PDB file of C-alpha atoms and ligand atoms in Angstrom:
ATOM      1  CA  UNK A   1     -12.761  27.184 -26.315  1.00  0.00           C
ATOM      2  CA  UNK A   2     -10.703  29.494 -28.584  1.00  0.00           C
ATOM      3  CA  UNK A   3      -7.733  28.306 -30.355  1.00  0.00           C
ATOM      4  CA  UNK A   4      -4.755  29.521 -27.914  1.00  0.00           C
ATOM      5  CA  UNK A   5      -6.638  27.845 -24.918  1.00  0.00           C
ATOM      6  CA  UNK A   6      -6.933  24.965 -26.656  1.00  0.00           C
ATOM      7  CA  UNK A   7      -2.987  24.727 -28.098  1.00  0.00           C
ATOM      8  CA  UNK A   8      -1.987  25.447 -24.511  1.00  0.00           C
ATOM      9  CA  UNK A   9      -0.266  22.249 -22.331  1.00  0.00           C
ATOM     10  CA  UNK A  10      -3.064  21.162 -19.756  1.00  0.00           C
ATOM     11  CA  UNK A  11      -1.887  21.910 -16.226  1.00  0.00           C
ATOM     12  CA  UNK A  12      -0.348  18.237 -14.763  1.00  0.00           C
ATOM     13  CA  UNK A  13      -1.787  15.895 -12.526  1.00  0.00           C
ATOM     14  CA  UNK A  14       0.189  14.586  -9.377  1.00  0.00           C
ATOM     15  CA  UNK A  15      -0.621  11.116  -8.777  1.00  0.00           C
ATOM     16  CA  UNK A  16       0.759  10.356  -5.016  1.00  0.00           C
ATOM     17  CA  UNK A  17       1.720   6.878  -5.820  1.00  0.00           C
ATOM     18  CA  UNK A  18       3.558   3.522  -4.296  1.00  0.00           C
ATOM     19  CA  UNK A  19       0.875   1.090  -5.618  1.00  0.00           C
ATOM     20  CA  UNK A  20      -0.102  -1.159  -8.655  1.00  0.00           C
ATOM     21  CA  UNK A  21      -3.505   1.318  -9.086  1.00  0.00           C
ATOM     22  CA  UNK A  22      -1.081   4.639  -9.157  1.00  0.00           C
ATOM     23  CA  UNK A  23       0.887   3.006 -12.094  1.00  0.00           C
ATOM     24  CA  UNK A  24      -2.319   1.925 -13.910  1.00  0.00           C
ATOM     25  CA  UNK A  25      -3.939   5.596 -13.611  1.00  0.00           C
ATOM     26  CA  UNK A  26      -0.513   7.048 -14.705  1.00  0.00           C
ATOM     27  CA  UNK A  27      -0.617   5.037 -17.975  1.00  0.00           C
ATOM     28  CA  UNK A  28      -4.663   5.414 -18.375  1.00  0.00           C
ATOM     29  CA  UNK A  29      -4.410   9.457 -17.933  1.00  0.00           C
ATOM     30  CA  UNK A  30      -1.344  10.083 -19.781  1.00  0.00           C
ATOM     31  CA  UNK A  31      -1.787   7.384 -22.797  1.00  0.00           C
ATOM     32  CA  UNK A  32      -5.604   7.617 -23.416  1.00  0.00           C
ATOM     33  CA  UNK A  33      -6.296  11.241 -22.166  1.00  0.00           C
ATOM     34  CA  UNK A  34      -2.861  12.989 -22.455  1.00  0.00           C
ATOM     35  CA  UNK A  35      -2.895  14.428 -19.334  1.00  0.00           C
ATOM     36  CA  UNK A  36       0.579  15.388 -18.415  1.00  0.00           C
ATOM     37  CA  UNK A  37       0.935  12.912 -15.262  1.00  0.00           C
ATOM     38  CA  UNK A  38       3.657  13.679 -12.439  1.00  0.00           C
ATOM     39  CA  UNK A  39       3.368  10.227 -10.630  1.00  0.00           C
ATOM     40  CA  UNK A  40       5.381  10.664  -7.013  1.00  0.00           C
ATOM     41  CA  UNK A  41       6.942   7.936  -4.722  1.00  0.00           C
ATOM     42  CA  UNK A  42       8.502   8.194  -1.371  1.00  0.00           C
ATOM     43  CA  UNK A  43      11.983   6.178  -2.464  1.00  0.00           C
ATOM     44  CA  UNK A  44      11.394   3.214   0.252  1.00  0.00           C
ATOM     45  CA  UNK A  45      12.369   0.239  -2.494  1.00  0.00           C
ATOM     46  CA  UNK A  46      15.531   0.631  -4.277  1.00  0.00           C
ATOM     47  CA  UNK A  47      14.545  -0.396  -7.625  1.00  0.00           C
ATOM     48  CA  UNK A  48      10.800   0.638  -7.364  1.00  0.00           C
ATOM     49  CA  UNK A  49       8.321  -0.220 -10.727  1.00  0.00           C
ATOM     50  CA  UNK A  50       8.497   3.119 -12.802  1.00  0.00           C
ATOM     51  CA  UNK A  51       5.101   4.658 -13.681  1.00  0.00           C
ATOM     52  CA  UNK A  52       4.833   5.946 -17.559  1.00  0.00           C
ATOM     53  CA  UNK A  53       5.091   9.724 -17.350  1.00  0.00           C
ATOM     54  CA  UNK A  54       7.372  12.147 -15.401  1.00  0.00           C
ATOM     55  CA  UNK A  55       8.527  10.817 -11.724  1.00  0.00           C
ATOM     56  CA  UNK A  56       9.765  12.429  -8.650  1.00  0.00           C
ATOM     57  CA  UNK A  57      11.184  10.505  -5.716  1.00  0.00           C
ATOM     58  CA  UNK A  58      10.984  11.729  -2.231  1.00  0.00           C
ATOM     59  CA  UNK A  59       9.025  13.029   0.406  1.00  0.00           C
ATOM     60  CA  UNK A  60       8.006  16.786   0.166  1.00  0.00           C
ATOM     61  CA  UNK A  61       8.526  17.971   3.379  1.00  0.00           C
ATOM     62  CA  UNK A  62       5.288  17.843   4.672  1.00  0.00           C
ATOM     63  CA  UNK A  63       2.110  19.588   4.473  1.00  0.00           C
ATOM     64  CA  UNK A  64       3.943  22.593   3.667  1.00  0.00           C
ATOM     65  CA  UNK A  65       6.165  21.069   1.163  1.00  0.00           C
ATOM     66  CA  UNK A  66       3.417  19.367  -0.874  1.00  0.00           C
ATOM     67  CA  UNK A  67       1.911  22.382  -1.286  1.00  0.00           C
ATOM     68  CA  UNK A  68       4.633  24.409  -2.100  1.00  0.00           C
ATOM     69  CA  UNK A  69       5.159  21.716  -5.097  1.00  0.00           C
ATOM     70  CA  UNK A  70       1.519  21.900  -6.159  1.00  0.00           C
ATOM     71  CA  UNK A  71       1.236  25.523  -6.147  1.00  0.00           C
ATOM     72  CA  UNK A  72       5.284  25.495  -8.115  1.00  0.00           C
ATOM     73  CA  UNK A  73       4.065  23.111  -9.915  1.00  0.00           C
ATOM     74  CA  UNK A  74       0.887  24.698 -11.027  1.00  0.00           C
ATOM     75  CA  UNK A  75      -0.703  21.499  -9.862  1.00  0.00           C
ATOM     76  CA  UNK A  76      -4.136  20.913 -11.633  1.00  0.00           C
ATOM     77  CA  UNK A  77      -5.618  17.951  -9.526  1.00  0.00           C
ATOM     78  CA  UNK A  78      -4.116  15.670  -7.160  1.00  0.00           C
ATOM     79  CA  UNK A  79      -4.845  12.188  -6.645  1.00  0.00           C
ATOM     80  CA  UNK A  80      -3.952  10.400  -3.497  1.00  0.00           C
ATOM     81  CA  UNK A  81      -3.423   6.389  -4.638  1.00  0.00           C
ATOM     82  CA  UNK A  82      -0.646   5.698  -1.984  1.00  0.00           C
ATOM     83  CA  UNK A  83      -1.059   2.147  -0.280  1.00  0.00           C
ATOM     84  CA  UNK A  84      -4.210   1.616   2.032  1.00  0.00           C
ATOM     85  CA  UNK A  85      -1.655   1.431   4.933  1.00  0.00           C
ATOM     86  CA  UNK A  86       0.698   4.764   3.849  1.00  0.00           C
ATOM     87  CA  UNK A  87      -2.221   6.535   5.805  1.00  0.00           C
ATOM     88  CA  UNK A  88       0.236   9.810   6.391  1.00  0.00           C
ATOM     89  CA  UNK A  89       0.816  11.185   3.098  1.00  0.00           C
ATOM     90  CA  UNK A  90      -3.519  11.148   2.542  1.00  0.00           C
ATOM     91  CA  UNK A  91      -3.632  12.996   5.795  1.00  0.00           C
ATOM     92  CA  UNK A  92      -0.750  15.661   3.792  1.00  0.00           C
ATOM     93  CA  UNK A  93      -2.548  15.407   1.189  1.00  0.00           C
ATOM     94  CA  UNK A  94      -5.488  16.728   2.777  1.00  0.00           C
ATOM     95  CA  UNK A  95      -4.283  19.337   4.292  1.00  0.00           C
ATOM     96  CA  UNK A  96      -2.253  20.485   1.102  1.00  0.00           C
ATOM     97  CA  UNK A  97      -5.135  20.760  -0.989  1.00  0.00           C
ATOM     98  CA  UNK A  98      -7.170  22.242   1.531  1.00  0.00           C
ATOM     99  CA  UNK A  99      -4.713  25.607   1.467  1.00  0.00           C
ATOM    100  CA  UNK A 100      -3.888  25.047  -1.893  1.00  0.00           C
ATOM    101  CA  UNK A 101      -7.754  25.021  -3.136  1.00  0.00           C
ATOM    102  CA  UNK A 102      -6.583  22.294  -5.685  1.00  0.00           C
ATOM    103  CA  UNK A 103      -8.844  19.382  -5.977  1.00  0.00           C
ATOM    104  CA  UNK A 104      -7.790  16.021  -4.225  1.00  0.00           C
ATOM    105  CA  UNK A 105      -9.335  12.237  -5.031  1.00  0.00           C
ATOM    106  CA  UNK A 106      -8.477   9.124  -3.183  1.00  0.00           C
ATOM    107  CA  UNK A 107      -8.064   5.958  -5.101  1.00  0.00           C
ATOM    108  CA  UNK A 108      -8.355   3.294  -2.661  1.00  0.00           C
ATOM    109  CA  UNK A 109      -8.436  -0.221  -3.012  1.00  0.00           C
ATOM    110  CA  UNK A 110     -11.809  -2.363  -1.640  1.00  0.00           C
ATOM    111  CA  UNK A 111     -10.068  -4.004   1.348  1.00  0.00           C
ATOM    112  CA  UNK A 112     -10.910  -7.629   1.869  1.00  0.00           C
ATOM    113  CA  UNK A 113     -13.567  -9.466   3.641  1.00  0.00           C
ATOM    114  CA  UNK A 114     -14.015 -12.187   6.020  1.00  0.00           C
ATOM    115  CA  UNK A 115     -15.352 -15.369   3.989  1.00  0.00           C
ATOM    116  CA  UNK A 116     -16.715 -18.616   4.934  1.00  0.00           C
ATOM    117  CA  UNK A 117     -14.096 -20.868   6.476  1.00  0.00           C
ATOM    118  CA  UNK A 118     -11.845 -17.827   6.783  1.00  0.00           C
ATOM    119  CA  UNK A 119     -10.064 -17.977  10.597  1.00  0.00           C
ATOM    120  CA  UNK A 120      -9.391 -14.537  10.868  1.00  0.00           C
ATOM    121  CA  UNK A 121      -8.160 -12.303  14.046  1.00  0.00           C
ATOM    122  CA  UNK A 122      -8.346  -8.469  13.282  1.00  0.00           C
ATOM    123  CA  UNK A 123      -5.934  -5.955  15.336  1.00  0.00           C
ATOM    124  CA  UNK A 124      -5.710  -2.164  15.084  1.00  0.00           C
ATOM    125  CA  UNK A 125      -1.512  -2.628  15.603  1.00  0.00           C
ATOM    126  CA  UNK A 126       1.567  -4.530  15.619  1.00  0.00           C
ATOM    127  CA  UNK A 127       1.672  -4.895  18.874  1.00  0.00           C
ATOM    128  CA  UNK A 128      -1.661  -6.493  19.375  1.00  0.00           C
ATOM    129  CA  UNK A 129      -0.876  -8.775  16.834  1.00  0.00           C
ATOM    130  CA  UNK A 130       2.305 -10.014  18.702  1.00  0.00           C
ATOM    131  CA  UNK A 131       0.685 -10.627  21.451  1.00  0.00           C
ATOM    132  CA  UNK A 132      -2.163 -12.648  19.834  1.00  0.00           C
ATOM    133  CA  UNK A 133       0.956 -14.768  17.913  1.00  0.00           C
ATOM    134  CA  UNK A 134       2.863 -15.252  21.357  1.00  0.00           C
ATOM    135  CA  UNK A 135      -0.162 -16.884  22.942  1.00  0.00           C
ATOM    136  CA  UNK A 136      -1.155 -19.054  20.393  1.00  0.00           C
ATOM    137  CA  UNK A 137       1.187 -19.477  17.577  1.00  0.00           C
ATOM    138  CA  UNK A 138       4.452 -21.432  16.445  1.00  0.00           C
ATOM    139  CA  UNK A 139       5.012 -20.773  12.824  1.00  0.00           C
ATOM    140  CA  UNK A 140       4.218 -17.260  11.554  1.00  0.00           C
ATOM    141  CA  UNK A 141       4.617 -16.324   8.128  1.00  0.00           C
ATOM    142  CA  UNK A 142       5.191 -12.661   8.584  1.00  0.00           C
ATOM    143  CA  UNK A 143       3.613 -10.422   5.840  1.00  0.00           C
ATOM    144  CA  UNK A 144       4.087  -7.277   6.682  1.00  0.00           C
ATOM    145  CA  UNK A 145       6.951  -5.263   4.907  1.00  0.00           C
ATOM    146  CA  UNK A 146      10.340  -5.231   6.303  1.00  0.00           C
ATOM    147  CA  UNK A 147      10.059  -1.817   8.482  1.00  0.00           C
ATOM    148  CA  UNK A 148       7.620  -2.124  11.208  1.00  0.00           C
ATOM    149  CA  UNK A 149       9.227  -6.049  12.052  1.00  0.00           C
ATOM    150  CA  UNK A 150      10.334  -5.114  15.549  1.00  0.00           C
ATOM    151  CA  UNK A 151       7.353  -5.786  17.771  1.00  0.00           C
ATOM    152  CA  UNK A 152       7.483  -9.304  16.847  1.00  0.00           C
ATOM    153  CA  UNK A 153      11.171  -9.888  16.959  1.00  0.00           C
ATOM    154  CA  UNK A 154      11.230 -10.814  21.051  1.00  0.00           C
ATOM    155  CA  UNK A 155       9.284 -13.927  20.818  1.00  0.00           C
ATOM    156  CA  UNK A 156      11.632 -16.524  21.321  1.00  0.00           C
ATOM    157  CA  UNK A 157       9.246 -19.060  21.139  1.00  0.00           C
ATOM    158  CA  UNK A 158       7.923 -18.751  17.521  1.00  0.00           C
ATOM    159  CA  UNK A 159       9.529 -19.436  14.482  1.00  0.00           C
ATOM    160  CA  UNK A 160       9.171 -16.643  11.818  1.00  0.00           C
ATOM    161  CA  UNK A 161       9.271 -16.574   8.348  1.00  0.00           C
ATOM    162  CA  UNK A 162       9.239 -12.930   7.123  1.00  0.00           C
ATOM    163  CA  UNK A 163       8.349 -12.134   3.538  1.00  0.00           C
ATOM    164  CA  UNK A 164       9.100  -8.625   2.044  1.00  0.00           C
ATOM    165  CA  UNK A 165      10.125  -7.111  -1.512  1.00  0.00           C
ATOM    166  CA  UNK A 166      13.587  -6.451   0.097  1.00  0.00           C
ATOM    167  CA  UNK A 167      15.507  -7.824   3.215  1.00  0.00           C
ATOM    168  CA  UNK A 168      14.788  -6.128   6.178  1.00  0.00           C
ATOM    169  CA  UNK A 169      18.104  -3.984   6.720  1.00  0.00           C
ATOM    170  CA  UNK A 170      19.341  -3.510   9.766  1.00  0.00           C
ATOM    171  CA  UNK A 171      17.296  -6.865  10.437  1.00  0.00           C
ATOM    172  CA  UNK A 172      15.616  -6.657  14.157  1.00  0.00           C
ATOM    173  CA  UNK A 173      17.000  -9.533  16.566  1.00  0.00           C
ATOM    174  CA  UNK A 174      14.635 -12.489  16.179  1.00  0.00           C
ATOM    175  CA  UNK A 175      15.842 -15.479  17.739  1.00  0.00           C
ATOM    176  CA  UNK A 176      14.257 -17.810  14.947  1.00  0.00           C
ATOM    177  CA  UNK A 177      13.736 -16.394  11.409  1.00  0.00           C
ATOM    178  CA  UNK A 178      14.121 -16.943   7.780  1.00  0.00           C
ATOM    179  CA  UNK A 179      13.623 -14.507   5.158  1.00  0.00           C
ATOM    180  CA  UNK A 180      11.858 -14.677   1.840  1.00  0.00           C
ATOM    181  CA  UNK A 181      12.253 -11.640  -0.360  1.00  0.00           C
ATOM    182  CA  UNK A 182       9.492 -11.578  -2.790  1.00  0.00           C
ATOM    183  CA  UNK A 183       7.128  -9.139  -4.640  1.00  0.00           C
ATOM    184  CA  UNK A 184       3.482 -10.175  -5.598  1.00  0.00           C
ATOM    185  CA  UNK A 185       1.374 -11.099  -7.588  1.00  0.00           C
ATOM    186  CA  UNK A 186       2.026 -14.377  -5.829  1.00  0.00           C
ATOM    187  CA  UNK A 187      -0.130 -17.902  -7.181  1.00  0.00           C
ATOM    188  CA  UNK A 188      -2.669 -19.617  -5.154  1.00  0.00           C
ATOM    189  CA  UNK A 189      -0.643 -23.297  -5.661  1.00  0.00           C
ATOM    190  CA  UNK A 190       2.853 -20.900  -4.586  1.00  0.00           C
ATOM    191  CA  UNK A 191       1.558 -20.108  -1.706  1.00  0.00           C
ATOM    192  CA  UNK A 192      -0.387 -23.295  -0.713  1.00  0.00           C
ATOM    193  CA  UNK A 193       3.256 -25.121  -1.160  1.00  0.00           C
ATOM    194  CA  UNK A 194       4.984 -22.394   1.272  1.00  0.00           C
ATOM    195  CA  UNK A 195       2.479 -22.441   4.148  1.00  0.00           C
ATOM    196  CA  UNK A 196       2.728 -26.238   3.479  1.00  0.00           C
ATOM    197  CA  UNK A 197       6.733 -26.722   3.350  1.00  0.00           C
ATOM    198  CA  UNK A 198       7.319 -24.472   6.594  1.00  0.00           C
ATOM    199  CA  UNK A 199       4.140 -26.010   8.576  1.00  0.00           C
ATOM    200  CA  UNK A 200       2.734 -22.336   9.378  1.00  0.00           C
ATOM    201  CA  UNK A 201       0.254 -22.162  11.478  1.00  0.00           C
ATOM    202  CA  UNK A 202      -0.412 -18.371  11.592  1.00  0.00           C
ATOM    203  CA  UNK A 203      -0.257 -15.739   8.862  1.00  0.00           C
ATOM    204  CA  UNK A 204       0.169 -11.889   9.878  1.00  0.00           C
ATOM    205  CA  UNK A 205      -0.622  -9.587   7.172  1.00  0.00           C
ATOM    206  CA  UNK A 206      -2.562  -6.201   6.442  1.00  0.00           C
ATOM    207  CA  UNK A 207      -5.453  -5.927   4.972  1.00  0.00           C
ATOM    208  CA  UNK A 208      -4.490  -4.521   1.654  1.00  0.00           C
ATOM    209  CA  UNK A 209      -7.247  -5.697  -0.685  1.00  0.00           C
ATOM    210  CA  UNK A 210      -6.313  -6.333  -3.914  1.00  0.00           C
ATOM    211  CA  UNK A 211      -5.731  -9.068  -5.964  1.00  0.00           C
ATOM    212  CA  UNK A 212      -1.381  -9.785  -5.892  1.00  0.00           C
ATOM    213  CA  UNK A 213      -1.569 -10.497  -2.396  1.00  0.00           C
ATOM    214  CA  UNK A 214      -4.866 -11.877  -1.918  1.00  0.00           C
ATOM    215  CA  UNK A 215      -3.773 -16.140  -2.342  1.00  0.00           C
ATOM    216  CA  UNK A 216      -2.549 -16.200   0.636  1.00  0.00           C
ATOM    217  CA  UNK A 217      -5.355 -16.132   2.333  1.00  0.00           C
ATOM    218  CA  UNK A 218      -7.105 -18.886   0.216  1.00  0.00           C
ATOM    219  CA  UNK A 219      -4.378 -20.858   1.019  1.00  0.00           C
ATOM    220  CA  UNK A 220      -4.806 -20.257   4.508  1.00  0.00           C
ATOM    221  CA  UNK A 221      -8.707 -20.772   4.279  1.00  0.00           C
ATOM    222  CA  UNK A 222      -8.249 -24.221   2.438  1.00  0.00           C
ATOM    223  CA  UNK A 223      -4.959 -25.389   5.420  1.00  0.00           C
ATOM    224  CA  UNK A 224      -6.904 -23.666   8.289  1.00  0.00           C
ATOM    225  CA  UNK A 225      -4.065 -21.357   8.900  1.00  0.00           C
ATOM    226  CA  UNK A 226      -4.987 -18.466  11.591  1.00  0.00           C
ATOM    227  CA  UNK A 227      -4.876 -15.124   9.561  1.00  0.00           C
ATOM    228  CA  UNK A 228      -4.111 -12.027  11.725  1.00  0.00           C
ATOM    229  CA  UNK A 229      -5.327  -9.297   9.841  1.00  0.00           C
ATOM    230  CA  UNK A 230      -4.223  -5.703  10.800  1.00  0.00           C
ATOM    231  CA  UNK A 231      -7.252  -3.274   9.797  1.00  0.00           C
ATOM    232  CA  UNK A 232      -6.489  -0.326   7.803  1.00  0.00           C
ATOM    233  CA  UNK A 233      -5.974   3.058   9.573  1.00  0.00           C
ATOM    234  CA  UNK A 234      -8.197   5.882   9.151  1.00  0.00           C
ATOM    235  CA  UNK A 235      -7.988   8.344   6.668  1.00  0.00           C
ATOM    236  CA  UNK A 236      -9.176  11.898   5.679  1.00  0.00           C
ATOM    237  CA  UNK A 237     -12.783  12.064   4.303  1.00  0.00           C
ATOM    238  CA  UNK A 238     -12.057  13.185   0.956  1.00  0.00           C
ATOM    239  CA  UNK A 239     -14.074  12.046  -2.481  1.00  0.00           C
ATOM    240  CA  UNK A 240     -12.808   8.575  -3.021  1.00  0.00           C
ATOM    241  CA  UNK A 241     -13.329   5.657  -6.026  1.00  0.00           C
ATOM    242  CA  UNK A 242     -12.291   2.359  -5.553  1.00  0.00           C
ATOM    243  CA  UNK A 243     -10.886   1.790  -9.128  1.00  0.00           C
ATOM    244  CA  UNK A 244      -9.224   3.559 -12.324  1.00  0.00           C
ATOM    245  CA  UNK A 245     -11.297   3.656 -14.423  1.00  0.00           C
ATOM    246  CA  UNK A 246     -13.521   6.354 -12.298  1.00  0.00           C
ATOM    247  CA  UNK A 247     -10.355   8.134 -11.160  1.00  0.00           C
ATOM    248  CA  UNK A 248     -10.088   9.262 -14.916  1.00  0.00           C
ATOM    249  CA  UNK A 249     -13.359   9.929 -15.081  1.00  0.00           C
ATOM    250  CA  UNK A 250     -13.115  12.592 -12.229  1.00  0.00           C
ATOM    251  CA  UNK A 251      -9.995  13.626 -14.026  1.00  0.00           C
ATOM    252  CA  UNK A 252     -11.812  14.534 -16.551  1.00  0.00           C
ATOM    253  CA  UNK A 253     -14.294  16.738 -14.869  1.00  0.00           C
ATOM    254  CA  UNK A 254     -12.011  17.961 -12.242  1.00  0.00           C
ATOM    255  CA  UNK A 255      -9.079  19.485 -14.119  1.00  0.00           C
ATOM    256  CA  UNK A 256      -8.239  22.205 -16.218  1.00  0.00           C
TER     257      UNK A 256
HETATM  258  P1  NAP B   1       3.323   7.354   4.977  1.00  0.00           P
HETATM  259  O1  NAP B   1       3.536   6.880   6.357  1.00  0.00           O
HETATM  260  O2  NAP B   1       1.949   7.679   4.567  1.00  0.00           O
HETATM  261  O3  NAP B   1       4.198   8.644   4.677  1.00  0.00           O
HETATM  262  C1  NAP B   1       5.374   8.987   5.407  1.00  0.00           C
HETATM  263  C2  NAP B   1       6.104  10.067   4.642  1.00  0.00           C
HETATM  264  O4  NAP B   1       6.697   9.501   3.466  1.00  0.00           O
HETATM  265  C3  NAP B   1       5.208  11.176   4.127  1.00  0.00           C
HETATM  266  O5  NAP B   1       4.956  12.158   5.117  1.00  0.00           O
HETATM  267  C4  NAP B   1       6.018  11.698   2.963  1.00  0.00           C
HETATM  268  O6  NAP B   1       7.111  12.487   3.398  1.00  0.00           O
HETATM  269  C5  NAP B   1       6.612  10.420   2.391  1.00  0.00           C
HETATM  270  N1  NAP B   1       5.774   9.843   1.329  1.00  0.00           N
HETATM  271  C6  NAP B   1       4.867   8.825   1.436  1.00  0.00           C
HETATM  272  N2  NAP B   1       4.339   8.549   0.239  1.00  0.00           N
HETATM  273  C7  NAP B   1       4.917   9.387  -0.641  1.00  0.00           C
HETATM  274  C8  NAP B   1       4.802   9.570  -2.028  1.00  0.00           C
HETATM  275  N3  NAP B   1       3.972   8.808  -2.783  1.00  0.00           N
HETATM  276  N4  NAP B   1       5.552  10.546  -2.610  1.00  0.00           N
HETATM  277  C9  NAP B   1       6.399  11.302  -1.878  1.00  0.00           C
HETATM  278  N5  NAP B   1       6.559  11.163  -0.544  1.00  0.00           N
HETATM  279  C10 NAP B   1       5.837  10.219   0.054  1.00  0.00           C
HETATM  280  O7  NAP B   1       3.944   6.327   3.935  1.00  0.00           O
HETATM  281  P2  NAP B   1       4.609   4.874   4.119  1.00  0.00           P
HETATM  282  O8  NAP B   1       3.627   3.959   4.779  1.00  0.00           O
HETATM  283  O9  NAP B   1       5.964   5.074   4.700  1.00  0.00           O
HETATM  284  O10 NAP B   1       4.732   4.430   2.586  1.00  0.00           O
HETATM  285  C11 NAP B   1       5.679   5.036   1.742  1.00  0.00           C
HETATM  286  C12 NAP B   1       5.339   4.703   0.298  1.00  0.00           C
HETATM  287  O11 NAP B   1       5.371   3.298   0.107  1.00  0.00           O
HETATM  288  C13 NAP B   1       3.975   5.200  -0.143  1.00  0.00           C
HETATM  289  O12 NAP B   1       4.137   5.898  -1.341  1.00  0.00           O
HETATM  290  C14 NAP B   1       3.148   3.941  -0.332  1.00  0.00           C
HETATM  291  O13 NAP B   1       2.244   4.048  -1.407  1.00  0.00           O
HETATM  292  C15 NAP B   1       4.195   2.867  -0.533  1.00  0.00           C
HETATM  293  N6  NAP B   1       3.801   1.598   0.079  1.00  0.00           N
HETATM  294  C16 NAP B   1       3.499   1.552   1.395  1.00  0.00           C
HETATM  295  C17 NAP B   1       3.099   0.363   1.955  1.00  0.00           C
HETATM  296  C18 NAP B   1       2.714   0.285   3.409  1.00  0.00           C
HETATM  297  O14 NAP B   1       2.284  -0.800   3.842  1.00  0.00           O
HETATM  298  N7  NAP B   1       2.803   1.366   4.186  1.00  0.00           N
HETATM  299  C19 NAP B   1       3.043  -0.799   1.162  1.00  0.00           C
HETATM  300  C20 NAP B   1       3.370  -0.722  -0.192  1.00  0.00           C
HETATM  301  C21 NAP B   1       3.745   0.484  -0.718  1.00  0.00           C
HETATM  302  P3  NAP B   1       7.022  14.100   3.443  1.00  0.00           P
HETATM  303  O15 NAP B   1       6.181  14.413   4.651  1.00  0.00           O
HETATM  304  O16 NAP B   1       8.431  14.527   3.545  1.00  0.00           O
HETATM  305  O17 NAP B   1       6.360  14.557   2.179  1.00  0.00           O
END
């Protein structure tokens, strides 16, 4: 390489992000590898956790929209490490890339497994899931964010408690409710006392993998607590890794 390639800034790297694994690859491309890192989050939580490295906040405007920013941009790479379940913006991605030509990664999470002891019911929706807690639950802790809360909110006859990072607001009408606001990584004994202290007899949850969510359903193993477990939804089939470590490493061979 001759000496004015060398001296020139590297191209950046947009890191789609919204999840502990986008903030880690931020900090492990920009600190150890000097990449200049343009981490991006939609804006849903009002006082999100900042990656290291420049952030925008906002949707793009679709597939057009991304790739009007990456080509802008002069986008070198792009990796997708959005949450399992923000399924759109991979599907954007996707696309983006594809017209662009710019190469595209998806850092995903392993998603949990069924264990021994584990009372599990899997759905591919909310709506299944309500109607699997209106036949046979009472007390549903509801673990699901605060914006897809309405299919759930017209059975009378259970008693929910709904967890989320902020209050839902505008709250749907549930009849019986109290709200927790909370943001992982939550303890083992933390959530043992909560399922405990409200008597719940059903968790509802997606499978995010992952460990700062993942005590809850230990907790619910050990108490016997029903766990329904929305799948994840399907995504583009683009190159994927399941952890930093070899996002940087394809980094390194895919960028300029
Ligand atoms: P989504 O359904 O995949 O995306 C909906 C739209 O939101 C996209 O079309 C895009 O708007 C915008 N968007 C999503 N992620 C973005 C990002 N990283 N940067 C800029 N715009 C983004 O997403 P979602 O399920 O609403 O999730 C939104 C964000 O919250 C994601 O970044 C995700 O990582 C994070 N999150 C989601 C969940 C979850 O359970 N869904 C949980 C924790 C965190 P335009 O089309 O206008 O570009």
């Amino acid at each position: 390489m001759d000496d004015a390639l060398a001296d020139a800034p590297r191209r950046p790297v947009l890191i789609l992000g919204g999840s502990a694994e986008a903030r880690s690859l931020a900090a492990a491309a920009a600190g150890r590898d000097g990449w200049p890192v343009i981490s991006s989050l939609a804006g849903r939580v009002g006082q999100p956790h900042l990656p290291v490295g420049d952030v925008r906040i906002g949707g793009f405007g679709g597939v057009d929209g991304l790739a009007a920013y990456v080509r802008d941009r002069r986008i070198s790479a792009l990796v997708d490490a959005t949450h399992p379940f923000a399924a759109g913006m991979g599907w954007n991605a996707a696309r983006a890339c594809a017209v662009t030509g710019v190469p595209l990664l998806r850092l995903d999470r392993p998603a949990w497994t069924r264990g021994d002891g584990d009372r599990w019911i899997e759905v591919d929706d909310w709506p299944q899931a309500a109607a699997i807690v209106a036949s046979r639950s009472r007390r549903v802790l509801l673990a699901i964010g605060r914006q897809e809360l309405a299919p759930f909110a017209g059975l009378d006859r259970v008693w929910f408690l709904i967890r989320a990072v902020e209050p839902p607001d505008p709250l749907p009408a549930f009849r019986r409710a109290g709200i927790v606001s909370a943001r992982g990584p939550f303890a083992l004994e933390d959530e043992r006392a909560l399922l405990c202290s409200h008597r719940i007899d059903t968790i509802v949850c997606k499978n995010s993998g992952g460990a700062a969510a993942a005590a809850k359903l230990a907790a619910a193993r050990e108490l016997g607590v029903t766990v329904v477990m929305r799948r994840r939804p399907p995504r583009p089939a683009v190159p994927a890794v399941a952890s930093v470590g070899e996002a940087v490493a394809w980094l390194r061979e895919n960028t300029l």
